[in-house]
Amino acid sequence: MVGSRTATAAVGVAASLLVTAVLWWYFDTVLVFLLVPFVPFLFRRLGADGPTVVQECPHCGFQATVASYDYCPRDGSRLEIRGDE
């Protein structure tokens, strides 16, 4: 059996090759291979929605910038919001 990560990677590679082949056929140039690596930059978010909140573990120094972390994954301590940000 193939693991789910391997299957996802295989589908991603196949889809990437398919998109590359379609773009190559549509634009009829090999330069598409130079443009395809820059496509992810078109879809990233420009700037953040607001200030980044940094939460830090008072014991081990673990830092999280995602609000879904309330506790340190290393020692289980409650994260504290840093005041210098």
Coordinates of C-alpha atoms in Angstrom, one line a residue:
M1 CA 0.0 0.0 0.0
V2 CA 1.0 3.6 -0.6
G3 CA 0.9 6.0 2.3
S4 CA -1.3 9.1 2.1
R5 CA 1.7 11.4 2.0
T6 CA 3.2 9.5 -0.9
A7 CA -0.1 9.6 -2.8
T8 CA -0.5 13.3 -2.2
A9 CA 3.0 14.0 -3.4
A10 CA 2.4 11.8 -6.5
V11 CA -0.8 13.7 -7.3
G12 CA 0.9 17.0 -6.8
V13 CA 3.8 16.1 -9.1
A14 CA 1.4 14.8 -11.7
A15 CA -0.8 17.9 -11.6
S16 CA 2.3 20.1 -11.8
L17 CA 3.5 18.3 -14.9
L18 CA 0.1 18.5 -16.4
V19 CA -0.2 22.2 -15.8
T20 CA 3.3 22.7 -17.2
A21 CA 2.6 20.7 -20.3
V22 CA -0.7 22.6 -20.9
L23 CA 1.1 26.0 -20.5
W24 CA 3.9 24.8 -22.8
W25 CA 1.3 23.8 -25.4
Y26 CA -0.7 27.0 -25.0
F27 CA 2.2 29.5 -25.2
D28 CA 4.2 27.3 -27.5
T29 CA 7.5 28.2 -25.9
V30 CA 10.0 26.6 -23.6
L31 CA 10.2 29.8 -21.5
V32 CA 7.1 28.6 -19.6
F33 CA 9.6 26.5 -17.6
L34 CA 11.2 29.7 -16.3
L35 CA 7.8 31.2 -15.4
V36 CA 6.2 28.3 -13.6
P37 CA 8.4 28.5 -10.4
F38 CA 7.2 32.0 -9.8
V39 CA 3.4 31.2 -9.8
P40 CA 3.3 30.6 -6.0
F41 CA 4.4 34.3 -5.5
L42 CA 1.2 35.3 -7.3
F43 CA -1.0 33.6 -4.7
R44 CA 0.7 34.5 -1.4
R45 CA -0.9 37.1 0.7
L46 CA 0.6 40.6 0.5
G47 CA 1.2 41.8 4.0
A48 CA -0.4 40.7 7.2
D49 CA -3.9 41.4 8.4
G50 CA -2.6 43.1 11.5
P51 CA 0.2 43.1 14.0
T52 CA 1.8 39.8 14.7
V53 CA 1.2 38.6 18.3
V54 CA 4.0 36.6 19.7
Q55 CA 3.3 34.2 22.5
E56 CA 6.2 32.8 24.4
C57 CA 6.6 30.0 26.9
P58 CA 8.0 31.4 30.2
H59 CA 10.0 28.2 30.9
C60 CA 11.6 27.0 27.6
G61 CA 11.3 30.0 25.3
F62 CA 9.0 28.4 22.7
Q63 CA 7.4 31.1 20.5
A64 CA 4.2 30.9 18.6
T65 CA 2.7 33.5 16.2
V66 CA -0.5 31.6 15.6
A67 CA -3.5 32.2 17.9
S68 CA -4.4 28.5 18.0
Y69 CA -1.5 27.9 20.4
D70 CA -2.5 28.4 24.0
Y71 CA -0.1 26.0 25.7
C72 CA 3.6 25.1 25.0
P73 CA 3.9 21.8 23.1
R74 CA 7.2 21.0 24.9
D75 CA 6.2 21.3 28.6
G76 CA 2.5 22.2 28.6
S77 CA 2.9 25.6 30.2
R78 CA 0.5 28.4 29.3
L79 CA 2.0 30.8 26.8
E80 CA 2.3 34.4 27.7
I81 CA 2.0 37.4 25.2
R82 CA 5.3 39.2 24.8
G83 CA 5.1 42.9 25.6
D84 CA 7.9 44.1 23.2
E85 CA 6.0 43.4 20.0

